């Protein structure tokens, strides 16, 4: 079953006087099955961040539709956007985006507090997630007291605690060293194995090689895609780098 | 290249208008007040300020306070600006501009700031100076002069004074740029601040000290005691305010956090957790604001009520338009020999003779014996050589004894029985039965001060009317009481104009000196209410005007400090709010969160100031009693009115601040 269906998304930025028009997205089509792990790759300026922002309902498309779990995101009213995002999406950022004034535990609780849940229920929900992510020991600490890898795991816990239909990740390994990156990618794999649908935007071939499918975006359209199938991470890594080389040469793939 | 510096300076001011505009406005504000004070002191229209008058001294003192205050205040706000700008300069630095170039930009900025704000201030001052001149004339009871005098001297003085301040501030910023390390400035500010620790001991101590200070104020009995304890109480309140804001607030946040049902709710979660940090950073600032606003309110409200109540208190202190007090005894005379009926009759005859052409209304002529005494609720102990040691100094005040015979000459009534007395205390209650010296009386009422000539003294005192006046003359002689010379008070209203009364007073002074001093050997003082009124008006009018000036500058300071604090926090918090947006907080929730936090930071000092004000009330009332006002309702309503005006102004700035804050963190 499709959990996410993107149809003919276009995004045009117009300069103030209306003289200059820039097409960031020129008609993107793709869909994501429930339980899938999809990576979106592309060069800077390819429009992948714009796409992710539209998926996350932070930005609006100029035309086309995004259907998430049966709801057409583009028809949701501005005032209900935040609530929709809170209930259906989990978002993991490159720079963690944890609030310094809250303990890690409180940072994770934040979306639940906004939802108005009881404290006892929050604690109940947190326990299995904290265990899965290996952050039980550090919950009472503050962001400035832990490493980047730990911060990112806390951010993932915050994204997962609302039990979202879709987990969006924007360069989640961008600010991490290679050891933490490996740990984090394992975490993503584990979470995905438990049934969580993930869409991740990334520059990193290594990060993408863990995904079940990789979409390549170039000049505002989906240019190519690779399925992992039975490939190992290493084989996948190789196919991705080959594709990237092709793309940068500007040549056609197959 | 030269144009580039100017352009950068202008752009710097324009781009940071949220910071620069209030700063320049405040310089203009203080400059205007400075100009007005300078103008008033030097004004030709204010010729009655002849150098030595009370008002002149008040205005000069006020100017000194304004000078010191504006220096402190401008340095403080300038440091806010410097922090923000230095980041930009660090960037210029890294882009290859050396510190010399940065100083050139700074110099142009200072020049623009200085010219615009000082000229603006002077213009504002010139516009309002006439208004304040007329106001002061009105307050002090002088004829207003509607001519517009223009003298360049105060203008130059203001320009030079503030020019120097701007120059000093400029040198200060240059110094800061010189010691800056650009790389440190570029680093982000929110690199993980430690969670504030709650100091429960300090918080609790603040609470206890404040309660004790309030208790002291509530239980003050006499103005003398009030005067002695006032400063102690003020210091306690100041210390407690700082302790409460710095430590108490963080403790409160911790306690709230412990209550999970309260803390983990949409409404409180962000604000409570953010509050602890805010209080840690702002506690001292908020405490200062609380104290400043309390001082402003106490000052304006008390001088305001003195001014409004001046007619009343004047009438209380000087119940008759013309009052002659004749001292009958020379120091070594026995009291009973001095106030004989014959002596009194002689004096009265002389006074009647010299005032025979004067229209007299509400006339009185009454003998009076006053002595140091300790006033208990049911006993008046006349202080004498023997019991002097036994009486506590603090309890000592005055008693004035009048003969019922003289009193009832002017008051319709049946007179008193021998065991009855009329007794009144200032600001205290009297028991039903009272012992005065060696005799006991039933208290049947209070004497009316208008029949006694001299008012109740401002400090604690008692007035007593009894039949046994002669007995007390003898009694005072016998026990060698610490009594003043006995006197005869002769007073009346004339219904004449103030100027005529003053002239009459001067004539009487000449005549009594001849007729009473030389012929009968008495010493006479002549008091004319109209004379005293002038002093009164100048004193209270001047104090009130000064109160207004000081409160304008204090309010300016208070709200500006609040504004800057919030704005700087806005810049620091902008990132946090964008995180909350991404996590799924709605615009509405963020807006209401910002409102709550700003509301608490803004109004907690005002609220505590209101509480301070409320508890200062008893002690201030006692102190004002020294000046003769005891009208509780008046003081209360003046207090209330000024508090509301202050709160209104404060609220306005709060609104502006929330708006600016929302623009900064605009998600």
PDB file of N, CA, C and O in Angstrom, chain B residues 412-451:
ATOM      1  N   UNK B 412     -19.184  76.742  71.006  1.00  0.00           N
ATOM      2  CA  UNK B 412     -20.459  76.543  71.700  1.00  0.00           C
ATOM      3  C   UNK B 412     -20.413  75.227  72.462  1.00  0.00           C
ATOM      4  O   UNK B 412     -19.939  74.230  71.932  1.00  0.00           O
ATOM      5  N   UNK B 413     -20.836  75.213  73.687  1.00  0.00           N
ATOM      6  CA  UNK B 413     -20.786  73.989  74.472  1.00  0.00           C
ATOM      7  C   UNK B 413     -20.934  74.341  75.929  1.00  0.00           C
ATOM      8  O   UNK B 413     -20.889  75.527  76.305  1.00  0.00           O
ATOM      9  N   UNK B 414     -21.140  73.312  76.708  1.00  0.00           N
ATOM     10  CA  UNK B 414     -21.451  73.563  78.103  1.00  0.00           C
ATOM     11  C   UNK B 414     -20.217  73.630  78.968  1.00  0.00           C
ATOM     12  O   UNK B 414     -20.308  73.819  80.168  1.00  0.00           O
ATOM     13  N   UNK B 415     -19.061  73.443  78.405  1.00  0.00           N
ATOM     14  CA  UNK B 415     -17.877  73.389  79.242  1.00  0.00           C
ATOM     15  C   UNK B 415     -17.683  71.992  79.781  1.00  0.00           C
ATOM     16  O   UNK B 415     -18.375  71.060  79.378  1.00  0.00           O
ATOM     17  N   UNK B 416     -16.716  71.836  80.641  1.00  0.00           N
ATOM     18  CA  UNK B 416     -16.366  70.512  81.161  1.00  0.00           C
ATOM     19  C   UNK B 416     -16.605  70.452  82.655  1.00  0.00           C
ATOM     20  O   UNK B 416     -16.526  71.465  83.349  1.00  0.00           O
ATOM     21  N   UNK B 417     -16.899  69.221  83.125  1.00  0.00           N
ATOM     22  CA  UNK B 417     -16.887  69.023  84.577  1.00  0.00           C
ATOM     23  C   UNK B 417     -15.435  68.872  85.010  1.00  0.00           C
ATOM     24  O   UNK B 417     -14.536  68.655  84.186  1.00  0.00           O
ATOM     25  N   UNK B 418     -15.221  68.961  86.307  1.00  0.00           N
ATOM     26  CA  UNK B 418     -13.834  68.934  86.786  1.00  0.00           C
ATOM     27  C   UNK B 418     -13.113  67.632  86.477  1.00  0.00           C
ATOM     28  O   UNK B 418     -11.898  67.604  86.316  1.00  0.00           O
ATOM     29  N   UNK B 419     -13.876  66.524  86.410  1.00  0.00           N
ATOM     30  CA  UNK B 419     -13.211  65.240  86.140  1.00  0.00           C
ATOM     31  C   UNK B 419     -13.273  64.849  84.666  1.00  0.00           C
ATOM     32  O   UNK B 419     -13.074  63.720  84.295  1.00  0.00           O
ATOM     33  N   UNK B 420     -13.576  65.821  83.793  1.00  0.00           N
ATOM     34  CA  UNK B 420     -13.665  65.519  82.359  1.00  0.00           C
ATOM     35  C   UNK B 420     -12.554  66.247  81.601  1.00  0.00           C
ATOM     36  O   UNK B 420     -12.075  67.293  82.023  1.00  0.00           O
ATOM     37  N   UNK B 421     -12.166  65.662  80.479  1.00  0.00           N
ATOM     38  CA  UNK B 421     -11.128  66.286  79.649  1.00  0.00           C
ATOM     39  C   UNK B 421     -11.409  66.020  78.181  1.00  0.00           C
ATOM     40  O   UNK B 421     -12.014  65.015  77.831  1.00  0.00           O
ATOM     41  N   UNK B 422     -10.968  66.968  77.331  1.00  0.00           N
ATOM     42  CA  UNK B 422     -10.940  66.709  75.896  1.00  0.00           C
ATOM     43  C   UNK B 422      -9.492  66.352  75.558  1.00  0.00           C
ATOM     44  O   UNK B 422      -8.574  67.078  75.923  1.00  0.00           O
ATOM     45  N   UNK B 423      -9.306  65.206  74.917  1.00  0.00           N
ATOM     46  CA  UNK B 423      -7.940  64.762  74.624  1.00  0.00           C
ATOM     47  C   UNK B 423      -7.845  64.298  73.164  1.00  0.00           C
ATOM     48  O   UNK B 423      -8.729  63.602  72.684  1.00  0.00           O
ATOM     49  N   UNK B 424      -6.783  64.718  72.459  1.00  0.00           N
ATOM     50  CA  UNK B 424      -6.527  64.196  71.098  1.00  0.00           C
ATOM     51  C   UNK B 424      -5.052  63.893  70.941  1.00  0.00           C
ATOM     52  O   UNK B 424      -4.200  64.650  71.388  1.00  0.00           O
ATOM     53  N   UNK B 425      -4.783  62.755  70.317  1.00  0.00           N
ATOM     54  CA  UNK B 425      -3.414  62.394  69.953  1.00  0.00           C
ATOM     55  C   UNK B 425      -3.296  62.477  68.442  1.00  0.00           C
ATOM     56  O   UNK B 425      -4.267  62.215  67.740  1.00  0.00           O
ATOM     57  N   UNK B 426      -2.114  62.779  67.936  1.00  0.00           N
ATOM     58  CA  UNK B 426      -1.945  62.652  66.477  1.00  0.00           C
ATOM     59  C   UNK B 426      -1.772  61.185  66.147  1.00  0.00           C
ATOM     60  O   UNK B 426      -0.871  60.540  66.647  1.00  0.00           O
ATOM     61  N   UNK B 427      -2.649  60.737  65.292  1.00  0.00           N
ATOM     62  CA  UNK B 427      -2.505  59.395  64.736  1.00  0.00           C
ATOM     63  C   UNK B 427      -2.560  58.259  65.732  1.00  0.00           C
ATOM     64  O   UNK B 427      -2.031  57.189  65.466  1.00  0.00           O
ATOM     65  N   UNK B 428      -3.152  58.479  66.867  1.00  0.00           N
ATOM     66  CA  UNK B 428      -3.251  57.379  67.837  1.00  0.00           C
ATOM     67  C   UNK B 428      -4.590  57.484  68.536  1.00  0.00           C
ATOM     68  O   UNK B 428      -5.221  58.541  68.569  1.00  0.00           O
ATOM     69  N   UNK B 429      -4.998  56.382  69.133  1.00  0.00           N
ATOM     70  CA  UNK B 429      -6.253  56.391  69.870  1.00  0.00           C
ATOM     71  C   UNK B 429      -6.030  56.667  71.348  1.00  0.00           C
ATOM     72  O   UNK B 429      -4.963  56.396  71.891  1.00  0.00           O
ATOM     73  N   UNK B 430      -7.041  57.223  71.959  1.00  0.00           N
ATOM     74  CA  UNK B 430      -6.971  57.535  73.388  1.00  0.00           C
ATOM     75  C   UNK B 430      -7.974  56.632  74.116  1.00  0.00           C
ATOM     76  O   UNK B 430      -9.031  56.322  73.588  1.00  0.00           O
ATOM     77  N   UNK B 431      -7.592  56.212  75.342  1.00  0.00           N
ATOM     78  CA  UNK B 431      -8.511  55.379  76.128  1.00  0.00           C
ATOM     79  C   UNK B 431      -9.652  56.246  76.669  1.00  0.00           C
ATOM     80  O   UNK B 431      -9.626  57.473  76.573  1.00  0.00           O
ATOM     81  N   UNK B 432     -10.645  55.579  77.225  1.00  0.00           N
ATOM     82  CA  UNK B 432     -11.816  56.299  77.745  1.00  0.00           C
ATOM     83  C   UNK B 432     -11.459  57.144  78.973  1.00  0.00           C
ATOM     84  O   UNK B 432     -12.080  58.155  79.254  1.00  0.00           O
ATOM     85  N   UNK B 433     -10.490  56.627  79.712  1.00  0.00           N
ATOM     86  CA  UNK B 433     -10.121  57.339  80.929  1.00  0.00           C
ATOM     87  C   UNK B 433      -8.611  57.511  80.912  1.00  0.00           C
ATOM     88  O   UNK B 433      -7.884  56.636  80.451  1.00  0.00           O
ATOM     89  N   UNK B 434      -8.168  58.672  81.367  1.00  0.00           N
ATOM     90  CA  UNK B 434      -6.744  58.948  81.221  1.00  0.00           C
ATOM     91  C   UNK B 434      -6.164  59.646  82.444  1.00  0.00           C
ATOM     92  O   UNK B 434      -6.837  60.443  83.095  1.00  0.00           O
ATOM     93  N   UNK B 435      -4.920  59.281  82.765  1.00  0.00           N
ATOM     94  CA  UNK B 435      -4.227  59.951  83.867  1.00  0.00           C
ATOM     95  C   UNK B 435      -3.265  60.956  83.274  1.00  0.00           C
ATOM     96  O   UNK B 435      -2.462  60.606  82.404  1.00  0.00           O
ATOM     97  N   UNK B 436      -3.392  62.214  83.710  1.00  0.00           N
ATOM     98  CA  UNK B 436      -2.469  63.239  83.220  1.00  0.00           C
ATOM     99  C   UNK B 436      -1.708  63.761  84.426  1.00  0.00           C
ATOM    100  O   UNK B 436      -2.307  64.346  85.337  1.00  0.00           O
ATOM    101  N   UNK B 437      -0.426  63.519  84.428  1.00  0.00           N
ATOM    102  CA  UNK B 437       0.358  63.926  85.594  1.00  0.00           C
ATOM    103  C   UNK B 437      -0.151  63.237  86.843  1.00  0.00           C
ATOM    104  O   UNK B 437      -0.064  62.006  86.948  1.00  0.00           O
ATOM    105  N   UNK B 438      -0.760  63.989  87.763  1.00  0.00           N
ATOM    106  CA  UNK B 438      -1.211  63.385  89.016  1.00  0.00           C
ATOM    107  C   UNK B 438      -2.723  63.286  89.113  1.00  0.00           C
ATOM    108  O   UNK B 438      -3.258  62.981  90.161  1.00  0.00           O
ATOM    109  N   UNK B 439      -3.449  63.583  88.051  1.00  0.00           N
ATOM    110  CA  UNK B 439      -4.912  63.508  88.154  1.00  0.00           C
ATOM    111  C   UNK B 439      -5.505  62.616  87.059  1.00  0.00           C
ATOM    112  O   UNK B 439      -4.895  62.420  86.015  1.00  0.00           O
ATOM    113  N   UNK B 440      -6.702  62.123  87.342  1.00  0.00           N
ATOM    114  CA  UNK B 440      -7.350  61.238  86.390  1.00  0.00           C
ATOM    115  C   UNK B 440      -8.612  61.867  85.830  1.00  0.00           C
ATOM    116  O   UNK B 440      -9.327  62.562  86.531  1.00  0.00           O
ATOM    117  N   UNK B 441      -8.895  61.635  84.514  1.00  0.00           N
ATOM    118  CA  UNK B 441     -10.056  62.250  83.857  1.00  0.00           C
ATOM    119  C   UNK B 441     -10.804  61.241  83.019  1.00  0.00           C
ATOM    120  O   UNK B 441     -10.245  60.266  82.529  1.00  0.00           O
ATOM    121  N   UNK B 442     -12.085  61.541  82.849  1.00  0.00           N
ATOM    122  CA  UNK B 442     -12.885  60.868  81.819  1.00  0.00           C
ATOM    123  C   UNK B 442     -12.627  61.608  80.503  1.00  0.00           C
ATOM    124  O   UNK B 442     -12.696  62.841  80.484  1.00  0.00           O
ATOM    125  N   UNK B 443     -12.380  60.858  79.424  1.00  0.00           N
ATOM    126  CA  UNK B 443     -12.205  61.532  78.134  1.00  0.00           C
ATOM    127  C   UNK B 443     -13.577  61.674  77.492  1.00  0.00           C
ATOM    128  O   UNK B 443     -14.229  60.686  77.183  1.00  0.00           O
ATOM    129  N   UNK B 444     -14.022  62.918  77.266  1.00  0.00           N
ATOM    130  CA  UNK B 444     -15.376  63.096  76.739  1.00  0.00           C
ATOM    131  C   UNK B 444     -15.375  63.562  75.288  1.00  0.00           C
ATOM    132  O   UNK B 444     -16.422  63.736  74.693  1.00  0.00           O
ATOM    133  N   UNK B 445     -14.192  63.753  74.706  1.00  0.00           N
ATOM    134  CA  UNK B 445     -14.189  64.152  73.301  1.00  0.00           C
ATOM    135  C   UNK B 445     -12.816  64.639  72.886  1.00  0.00           C
ATOM    136  O   UNK B 445     -11.844  64.519  73.629  1.00  0.00           O
ATOM    137  N   UNK B 446     -12.766  65.151  71.644  1.00  0.00           N
ATOM    138  CA  UNK B 446     -11.501  65.676  71.121  1.00  0.00           C
ATOM    139  C   UNK B 446     -11.623  67.179  70.956  1.00  0.00           C
ATOM    140  O   UNK B 446     -12.647  67.660  70.482  1.00  0.00           O
ATOM    141  N   UNK B 447     -10.564  67.909  71.282  1.00  0.00           N
ATOM    142  CA  UNK B 447     -10.613  69.348  71.050  1.00  0.00           C
ATOM    143  C   UNK B 447     -10.484  69.640  69.555  1.00  0.00           C
ATOM    144  O   UNK B 447      -9.899  68.871  68.814  1.00  0.00           O
ATOM    145  N   UNK B 448     -11.049  70.750  69.127  1.00  0.00           N
ATOM    146  CA  UNK B 448     -10.974  71.148  67.718  1.00  0.00           C
ATOM    147  C   UNK B 448      -9.789  72.091  67.562  1.00  0.00           C
ATOM    148  O   UNK B 448      -9.686  73.103  68.233  1.00  0.00           O
ATOM    149  N   UNK B 449      -8.887  71.731  66.627  1.00  0.00           N
ATOM    150  CA  UNK B 449      -7.646  72.494  66.552  1.00  0.00           C
ATOM    151  C   UNK B 449      -7.899  73.948  66.159  1.00  0.00           C
ATOM    152  O   UNK B 449      -7.104  74.819  66.466  1.00  0.00           O
ATOM    153  N   UNK B 450      -9.036  74.220  65.521  1.00  0.00           N
ATOM    154  CA  UNK B 450      -9.220  75.603  65.092  1.00  0.00           C
ATOM    155  C   UNK B 450      -9.492  76.538  66.275  1.00  0.00           C
ATOM    156  O   UNK B 450      -9.370  77.753  66.164  1.00  0.00           O
ATOM    157  N   UNK B 451      -9.813  75.959  67.411  1.00  0.00           N
ATOM    158  CA  UNK B 451     -10.016  76.784  68.591  1.00  0.00           C
ATOM    159  C   UNK B 451      -8.753  76.959  69.420  1.00  0.00           C
ATOM    160  O   UNK B 451      -8.771  77.603  70.459  1.00  0.00           O
TER     161      UNK B 451
END
